[in-house]
Short mmCIF file of C-alpha atoms in Angstrom, two decimals:
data_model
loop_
_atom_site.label_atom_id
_atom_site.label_comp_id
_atom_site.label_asym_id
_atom_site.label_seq_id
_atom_site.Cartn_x
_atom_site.Cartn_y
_atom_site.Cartn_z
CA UNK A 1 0.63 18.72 -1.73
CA UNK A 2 2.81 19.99 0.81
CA UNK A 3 4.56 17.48 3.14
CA UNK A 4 5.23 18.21 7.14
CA UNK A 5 7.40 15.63 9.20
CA UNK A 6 8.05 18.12 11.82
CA UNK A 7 5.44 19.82 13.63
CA UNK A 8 7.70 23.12 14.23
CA UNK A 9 7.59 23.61 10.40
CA UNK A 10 3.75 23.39 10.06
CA UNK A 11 2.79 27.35 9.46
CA UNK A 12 -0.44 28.61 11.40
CA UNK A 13 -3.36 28.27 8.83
CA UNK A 14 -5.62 31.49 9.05
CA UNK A 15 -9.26 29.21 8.67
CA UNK A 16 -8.45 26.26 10.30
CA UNK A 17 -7.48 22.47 9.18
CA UNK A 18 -10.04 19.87 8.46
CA UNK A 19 -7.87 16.78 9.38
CA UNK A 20 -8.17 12.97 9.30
CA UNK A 21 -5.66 10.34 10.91
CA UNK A 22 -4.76 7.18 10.21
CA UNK A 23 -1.94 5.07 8.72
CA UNK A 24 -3.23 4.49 5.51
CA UNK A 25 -1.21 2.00 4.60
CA UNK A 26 -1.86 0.67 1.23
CA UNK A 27 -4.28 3.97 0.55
CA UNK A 28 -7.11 1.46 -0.50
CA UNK A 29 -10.35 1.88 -2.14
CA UNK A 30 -11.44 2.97 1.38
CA UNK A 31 -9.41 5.45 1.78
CA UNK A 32 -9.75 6.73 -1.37
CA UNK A 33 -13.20 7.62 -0.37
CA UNK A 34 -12.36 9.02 2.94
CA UNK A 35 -10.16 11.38 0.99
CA UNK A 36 -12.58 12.49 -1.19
CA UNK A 37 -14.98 13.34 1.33
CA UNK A 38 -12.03 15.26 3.38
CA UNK A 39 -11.35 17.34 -0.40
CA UNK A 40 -15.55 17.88 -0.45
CA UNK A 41 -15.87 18.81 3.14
CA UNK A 42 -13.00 21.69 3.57
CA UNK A 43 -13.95 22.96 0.06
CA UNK A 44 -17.21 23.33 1.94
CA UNK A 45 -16.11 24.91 5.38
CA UNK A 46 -12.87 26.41 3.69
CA UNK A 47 -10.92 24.85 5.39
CA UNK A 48 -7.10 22.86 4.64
CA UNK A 49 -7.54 19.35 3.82
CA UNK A 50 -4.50 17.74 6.04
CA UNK A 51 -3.84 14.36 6.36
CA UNK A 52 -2.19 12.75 9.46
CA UNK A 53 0.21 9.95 9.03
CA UNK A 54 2.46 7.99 11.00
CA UNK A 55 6.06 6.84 10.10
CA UNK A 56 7.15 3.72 10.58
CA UNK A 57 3.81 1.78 10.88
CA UNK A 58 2.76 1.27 14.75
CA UNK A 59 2.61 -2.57 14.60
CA UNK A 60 6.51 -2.12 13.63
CA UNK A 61 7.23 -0.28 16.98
CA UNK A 62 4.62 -1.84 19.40
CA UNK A 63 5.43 -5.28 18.72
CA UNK A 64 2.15 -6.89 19.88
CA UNK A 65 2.03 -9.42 16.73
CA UNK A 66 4.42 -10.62 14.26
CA UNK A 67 5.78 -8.12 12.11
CA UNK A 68 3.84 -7.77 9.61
CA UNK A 69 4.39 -6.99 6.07
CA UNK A 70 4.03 -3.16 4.86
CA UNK A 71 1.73 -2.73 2.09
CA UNK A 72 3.03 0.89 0.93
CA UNK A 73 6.31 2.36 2.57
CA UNK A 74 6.47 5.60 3.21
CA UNK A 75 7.89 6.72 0.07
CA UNK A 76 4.69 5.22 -1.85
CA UNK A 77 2.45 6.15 -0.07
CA UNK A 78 3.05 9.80 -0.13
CA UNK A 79 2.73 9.83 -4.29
CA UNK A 80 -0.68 7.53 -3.95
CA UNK A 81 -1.85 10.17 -1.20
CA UNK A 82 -0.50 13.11 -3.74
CA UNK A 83 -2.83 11.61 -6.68
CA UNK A 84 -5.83 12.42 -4.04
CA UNK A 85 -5.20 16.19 -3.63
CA UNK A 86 -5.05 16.96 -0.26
CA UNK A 87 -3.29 20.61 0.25
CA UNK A 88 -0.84 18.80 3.07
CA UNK A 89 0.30 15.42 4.65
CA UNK A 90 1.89 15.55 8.17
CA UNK A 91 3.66 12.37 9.00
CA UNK A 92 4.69 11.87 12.45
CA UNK A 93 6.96 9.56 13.39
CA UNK A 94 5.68 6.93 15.74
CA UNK A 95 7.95 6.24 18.78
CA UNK A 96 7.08 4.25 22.02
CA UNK A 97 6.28 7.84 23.26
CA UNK A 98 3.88 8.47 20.76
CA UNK A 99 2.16 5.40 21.34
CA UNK A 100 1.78 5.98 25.39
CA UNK A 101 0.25 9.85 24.64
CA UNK A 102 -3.55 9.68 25.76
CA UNK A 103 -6.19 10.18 23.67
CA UNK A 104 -7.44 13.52 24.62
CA UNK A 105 -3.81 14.62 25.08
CA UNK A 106 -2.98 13.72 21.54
CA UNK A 107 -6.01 15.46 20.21
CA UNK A 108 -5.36 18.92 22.05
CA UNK A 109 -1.89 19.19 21.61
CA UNK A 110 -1.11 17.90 18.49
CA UNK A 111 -4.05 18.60 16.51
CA UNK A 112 -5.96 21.29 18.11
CA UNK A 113 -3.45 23.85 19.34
CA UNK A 114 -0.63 22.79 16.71
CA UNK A 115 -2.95 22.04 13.53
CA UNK A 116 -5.48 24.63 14.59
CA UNK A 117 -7.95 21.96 13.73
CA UNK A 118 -11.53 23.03 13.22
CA UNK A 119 -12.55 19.48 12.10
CA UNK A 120 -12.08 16.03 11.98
CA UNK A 121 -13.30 13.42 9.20
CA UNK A 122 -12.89 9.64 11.09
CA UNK A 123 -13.24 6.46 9.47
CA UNK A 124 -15.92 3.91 10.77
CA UNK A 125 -13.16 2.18 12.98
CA UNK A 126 -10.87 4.81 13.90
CA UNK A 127 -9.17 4.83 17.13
CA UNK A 128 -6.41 6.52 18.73
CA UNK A 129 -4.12 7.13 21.61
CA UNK A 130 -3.00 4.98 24.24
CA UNK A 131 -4.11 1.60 23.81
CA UNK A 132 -6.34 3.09 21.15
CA UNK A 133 -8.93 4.33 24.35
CA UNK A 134 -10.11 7.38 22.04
CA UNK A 135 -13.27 6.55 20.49
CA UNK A 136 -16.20 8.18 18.80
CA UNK A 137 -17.69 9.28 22.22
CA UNK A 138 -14.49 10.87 23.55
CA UNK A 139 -14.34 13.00 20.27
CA UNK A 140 -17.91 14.41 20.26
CA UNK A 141 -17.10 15.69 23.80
CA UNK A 142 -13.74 17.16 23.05
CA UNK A 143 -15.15 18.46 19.92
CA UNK A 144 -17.94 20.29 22.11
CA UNK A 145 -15.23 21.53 24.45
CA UNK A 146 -12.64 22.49 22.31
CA UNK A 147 -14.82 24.01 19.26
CA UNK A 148 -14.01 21.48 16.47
CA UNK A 149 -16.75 19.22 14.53
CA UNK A 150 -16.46 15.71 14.02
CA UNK A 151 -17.79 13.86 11.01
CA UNK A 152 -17.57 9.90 10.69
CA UNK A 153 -17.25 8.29 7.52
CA UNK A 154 -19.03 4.91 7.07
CA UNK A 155 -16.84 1.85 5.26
CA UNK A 156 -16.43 0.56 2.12
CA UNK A 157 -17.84 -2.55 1.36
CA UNK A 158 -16.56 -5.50 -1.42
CA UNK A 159 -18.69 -8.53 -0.84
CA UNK A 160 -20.44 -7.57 2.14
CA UNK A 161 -17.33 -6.66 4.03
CA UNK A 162 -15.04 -3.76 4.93
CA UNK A 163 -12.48 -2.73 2.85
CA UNK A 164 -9.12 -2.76 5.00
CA UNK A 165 -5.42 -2.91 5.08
CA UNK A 166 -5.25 -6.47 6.80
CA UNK A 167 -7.83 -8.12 4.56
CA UNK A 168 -5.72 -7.10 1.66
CA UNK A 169 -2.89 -8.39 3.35
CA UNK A 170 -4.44 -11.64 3.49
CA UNK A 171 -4.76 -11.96 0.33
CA UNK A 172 -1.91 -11.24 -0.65
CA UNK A 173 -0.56 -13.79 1.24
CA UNK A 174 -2.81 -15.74 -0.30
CA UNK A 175 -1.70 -15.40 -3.32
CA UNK A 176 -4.89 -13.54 -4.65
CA UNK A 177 -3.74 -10.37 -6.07
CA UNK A 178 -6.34 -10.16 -8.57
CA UNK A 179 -9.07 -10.10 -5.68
CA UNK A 180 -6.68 -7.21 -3.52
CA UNK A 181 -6.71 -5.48 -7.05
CA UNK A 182 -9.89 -4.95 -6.69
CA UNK A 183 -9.63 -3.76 -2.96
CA UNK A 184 -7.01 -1.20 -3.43
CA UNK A 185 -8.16 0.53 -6.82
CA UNK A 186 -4.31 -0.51 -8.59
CA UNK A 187 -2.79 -3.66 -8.93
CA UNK A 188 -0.07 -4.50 -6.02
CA UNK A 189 2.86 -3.17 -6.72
CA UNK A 190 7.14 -3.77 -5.66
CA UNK A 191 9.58 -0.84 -6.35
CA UNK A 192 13.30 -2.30 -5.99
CA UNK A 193 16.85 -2.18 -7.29
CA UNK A 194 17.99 -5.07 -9.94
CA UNK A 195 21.26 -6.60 -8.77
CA UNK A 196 23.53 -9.64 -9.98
CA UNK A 197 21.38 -13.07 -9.58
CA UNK A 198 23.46 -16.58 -9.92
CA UNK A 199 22.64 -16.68 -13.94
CA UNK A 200 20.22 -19.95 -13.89
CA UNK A 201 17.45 -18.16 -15.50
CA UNK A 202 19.52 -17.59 -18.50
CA UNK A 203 20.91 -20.90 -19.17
CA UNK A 204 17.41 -21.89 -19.05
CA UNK A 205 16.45 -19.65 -21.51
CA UNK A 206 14.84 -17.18 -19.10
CA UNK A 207 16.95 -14.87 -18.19
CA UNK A 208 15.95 -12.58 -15.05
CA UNK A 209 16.47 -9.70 -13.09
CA UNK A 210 16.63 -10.22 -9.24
CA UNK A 211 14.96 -7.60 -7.75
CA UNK A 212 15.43 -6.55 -4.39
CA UNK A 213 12.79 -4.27 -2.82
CA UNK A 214 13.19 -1.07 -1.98
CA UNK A 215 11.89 -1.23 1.64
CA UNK A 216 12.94 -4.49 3.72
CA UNK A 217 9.72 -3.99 5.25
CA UNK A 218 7.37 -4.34 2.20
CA UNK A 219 4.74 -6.90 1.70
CA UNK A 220 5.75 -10.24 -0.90
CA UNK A 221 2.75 -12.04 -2.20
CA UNK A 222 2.54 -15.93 -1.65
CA UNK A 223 5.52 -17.54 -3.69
CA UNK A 224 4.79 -18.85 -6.77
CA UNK A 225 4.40 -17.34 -10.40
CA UNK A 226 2.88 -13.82 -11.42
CA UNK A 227 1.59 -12.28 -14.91
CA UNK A 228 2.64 -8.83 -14.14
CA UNK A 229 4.06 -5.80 -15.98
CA UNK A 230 6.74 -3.31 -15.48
CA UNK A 231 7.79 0.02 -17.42
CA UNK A 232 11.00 0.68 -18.18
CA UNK A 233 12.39 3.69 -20.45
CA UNK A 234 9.03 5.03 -20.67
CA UNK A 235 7.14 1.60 -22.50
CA UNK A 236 5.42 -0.82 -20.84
CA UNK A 237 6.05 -4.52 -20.55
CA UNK A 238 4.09 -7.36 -20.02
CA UNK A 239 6.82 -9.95 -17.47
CA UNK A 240 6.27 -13.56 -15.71
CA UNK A 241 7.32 -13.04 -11.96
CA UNK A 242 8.40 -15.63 -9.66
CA UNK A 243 8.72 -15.31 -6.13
CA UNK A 244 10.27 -18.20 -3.61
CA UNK A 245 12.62 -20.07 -2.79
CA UNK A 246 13.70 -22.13 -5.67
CA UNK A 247 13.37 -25.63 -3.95
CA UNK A 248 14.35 -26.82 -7.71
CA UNK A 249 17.96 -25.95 -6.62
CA UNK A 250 18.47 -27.30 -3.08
CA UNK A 251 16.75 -26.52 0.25
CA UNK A 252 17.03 -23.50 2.42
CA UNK A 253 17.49 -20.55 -0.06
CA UNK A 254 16.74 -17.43 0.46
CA UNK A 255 13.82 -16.05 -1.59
CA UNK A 256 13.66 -14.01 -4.53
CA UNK A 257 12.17 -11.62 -6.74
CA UNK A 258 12.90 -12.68 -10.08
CA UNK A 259 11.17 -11.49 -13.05
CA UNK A 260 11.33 -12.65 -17.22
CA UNK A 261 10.14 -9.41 -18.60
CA UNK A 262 8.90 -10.46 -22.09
CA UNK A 263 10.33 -9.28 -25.75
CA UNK A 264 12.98 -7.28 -23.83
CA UNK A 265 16.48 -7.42 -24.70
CA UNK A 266 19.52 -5.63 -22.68
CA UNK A 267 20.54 -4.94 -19.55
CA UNK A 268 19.13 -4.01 -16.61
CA UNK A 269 21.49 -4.17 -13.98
CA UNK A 270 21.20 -1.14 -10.84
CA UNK A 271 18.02 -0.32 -12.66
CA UNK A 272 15.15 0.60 -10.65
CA UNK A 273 11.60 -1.36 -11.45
CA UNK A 274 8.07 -1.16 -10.28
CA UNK A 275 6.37 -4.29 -10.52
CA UNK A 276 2.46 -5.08 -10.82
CA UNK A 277 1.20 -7.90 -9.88
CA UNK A 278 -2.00 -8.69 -11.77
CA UNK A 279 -2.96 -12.59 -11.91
CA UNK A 280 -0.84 -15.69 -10.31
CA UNK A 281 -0.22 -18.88 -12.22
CA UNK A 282 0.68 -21.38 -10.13
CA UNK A 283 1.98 -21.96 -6.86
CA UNK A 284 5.82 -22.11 -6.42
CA UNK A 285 6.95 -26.16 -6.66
CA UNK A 286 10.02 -28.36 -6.99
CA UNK A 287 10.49 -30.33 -10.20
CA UNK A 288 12.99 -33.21 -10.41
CA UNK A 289 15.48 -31.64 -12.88
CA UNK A 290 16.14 -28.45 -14.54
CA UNK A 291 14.78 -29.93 -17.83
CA UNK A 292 11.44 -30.09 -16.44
CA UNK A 293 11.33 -26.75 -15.07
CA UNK A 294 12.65 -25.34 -18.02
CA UNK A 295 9.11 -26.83 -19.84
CA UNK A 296 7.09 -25.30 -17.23
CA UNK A 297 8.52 -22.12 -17.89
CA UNK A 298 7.53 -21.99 -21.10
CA UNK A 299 4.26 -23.39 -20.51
CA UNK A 300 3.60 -20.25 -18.06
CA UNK A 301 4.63 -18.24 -20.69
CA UNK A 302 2.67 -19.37 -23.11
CA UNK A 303 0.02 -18.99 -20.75
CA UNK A 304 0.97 -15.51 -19.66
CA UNK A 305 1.01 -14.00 -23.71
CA UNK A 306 -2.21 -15.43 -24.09
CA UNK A 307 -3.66 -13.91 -21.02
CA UNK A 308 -2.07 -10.57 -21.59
CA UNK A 309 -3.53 -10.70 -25.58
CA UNK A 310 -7.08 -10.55 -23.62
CA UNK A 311 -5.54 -7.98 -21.19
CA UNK A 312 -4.78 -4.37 -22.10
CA UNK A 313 -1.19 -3.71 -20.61
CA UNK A 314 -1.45 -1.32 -17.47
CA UNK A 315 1.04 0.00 -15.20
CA UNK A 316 0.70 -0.46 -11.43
CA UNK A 317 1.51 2.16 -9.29
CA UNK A 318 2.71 4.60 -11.54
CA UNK A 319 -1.13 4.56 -13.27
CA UNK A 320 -3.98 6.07 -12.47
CA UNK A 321 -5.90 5.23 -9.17
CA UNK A 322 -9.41 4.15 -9.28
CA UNK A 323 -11.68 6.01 -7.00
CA UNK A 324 -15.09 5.42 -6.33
CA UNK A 325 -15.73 8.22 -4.40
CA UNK A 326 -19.50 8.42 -3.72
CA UNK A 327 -19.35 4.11 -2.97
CA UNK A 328 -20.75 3.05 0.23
CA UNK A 329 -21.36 -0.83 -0.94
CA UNK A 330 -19.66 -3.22 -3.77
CA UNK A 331 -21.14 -6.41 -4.56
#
């Protein structure tokens, strides 16, 4: 997979590009099957398979909500889009500039006369260009004037609804990663450095890393306590997770990534993990003294071994995607 962030580097391509667009954040089930079909269709018409990003996500730069949380930086999701084949990803970086380009201006000039686009594969939602005015109508008709075809792709369904970035995200927020699990193909995942944490976990017989994610930007479940697993020096580990705030140890900390990675012994400081979240077990809550969190911690433990004995051990991002290519419905 070759990787473009500059549109001056992109060399002519002597068929033609089949391209589709979109930020494909958390490269979901959804777009897992939009891919496929992009691989299928230029295989058919011989033509590139290019994907069109954008860098950083447009909610970021337009500000029109709260910032929301990113469900795969930049750096992830180029290796989920790698695991999908496409011959090239352009990302473009998304400015104020970008954002004010008109729909049929962005479509000739940047895909047409610099892609040399001959087609392009559209989810059942997609729109683009100035306060997203493109739709499906404007496409057919620049696609009849400017000699490209347009195919649209129809969604993915899980429980009689679209698969999409911001329903995952509310889930995640929800604390129900088993249920975006299922939406995104892998478990969620959180890359980040391990650095110093105040040493309370191991006086209580826990001891932790502190994890700090890689991008400031990525998406934290709901606080409370995860069964998840992480690999380090090649073997997998089943781990408890908590994320929060602590409220055990006084009000107004910051919050955390902390995580008890089980039957491990040694250090891990300025080690970089990936962490899967696979099932919560409770919500995050004060307890009067250390004592008593101390016994919920090894209750959750307990409870985590014997869920993982029923479990096979997977890793997150750094395993295999699951890809349901030919899926137009899920029950």
């Amino acid at each position: 997979m070759r990787v473009y962030t500059q549109l001056s580097d992109i060399p002519p391509s002597s068929n033609g590009r089949l391209v589709t667009v979109g930020t494909f954040d958390g490269v979901h089930r959804g777009h897992q099957a939009l891919l496929h079909r992009l691989r299928q269709l230029s295989q058919a018409r011989q033509l590139t398979a290019c994907v069109v990003t954008f860098d950083p996500h447009p909610q970021l730069v337009l500000g029109k909500r709260p910032p929301l949380g990113i469900l795969t930086p930049l750096a992830e999701k180029l290796e989920l889009l790698r695991r999908l084949g496409p011959e090239e990803v352009v990302v473009l970086r998304f400015t104020p500039e970008l954002a004010r380009t008109e729909a049929s201006a962005f479509i000739r000039h940047y895909l047409v006369e610099r892609l040399s686009m001959r087609g392009i594969l559209v989810g059942y939602d997609h729109r683009f260009g100035h306060n997203r005015q493109g739709d499906r109508e404007l496409l057919e008709r620049l696609g009849t004037e400017l000699g490209f075809f347009v195919e649209h792709f129809p969604p993915l369904l899980s429980s009689g609804q679209p698969i999409s970035s911001s329903r995952i995200r509310r889930l995640l927020l929800d604390g129900d990663v088993e249920t975006a699990a299922e939406l995104l193909g892998y478990p969620y995942t959180v890359c980040g450095t391990v650095v110093r944490g105040d040493g309370r976990g191991h006086l209580l017989g826990f001891p932790t890393a502190n994890i700090v994610p890689d991008s400031p930007d990525k998406l934290l479940p709901a606080y409370g306590v995860y069964i998840a697993t992480t690999e380090i020096g090649g073997t997998l580990y089943g781990a408890l997770l908590s994320y929060g705030v602590r409220p055990t140890f006084g009000d107004n900390l910051p919050a955390r990534l902390e995580l008890y990675v089980l039957d491990f012994t040694g250090s891990l400081y300025n080690e970089r993990l990936c962490v899967s979240f696979w099932k919560r077990v409770r919500a995050e809550k004060a307890f009067p003294n250390a004592e008593a969190l101390r016994r919920q911690m090894e209750a959750d433990e307990a409870y985590c071994r014997q869920w993982l004995a029923h479990h096979s051990l997977r890793a997150g991002l750094t395993g295999a995607l699951t890809v349901n290519a030919d899926e137009r419905t899920q029950s």
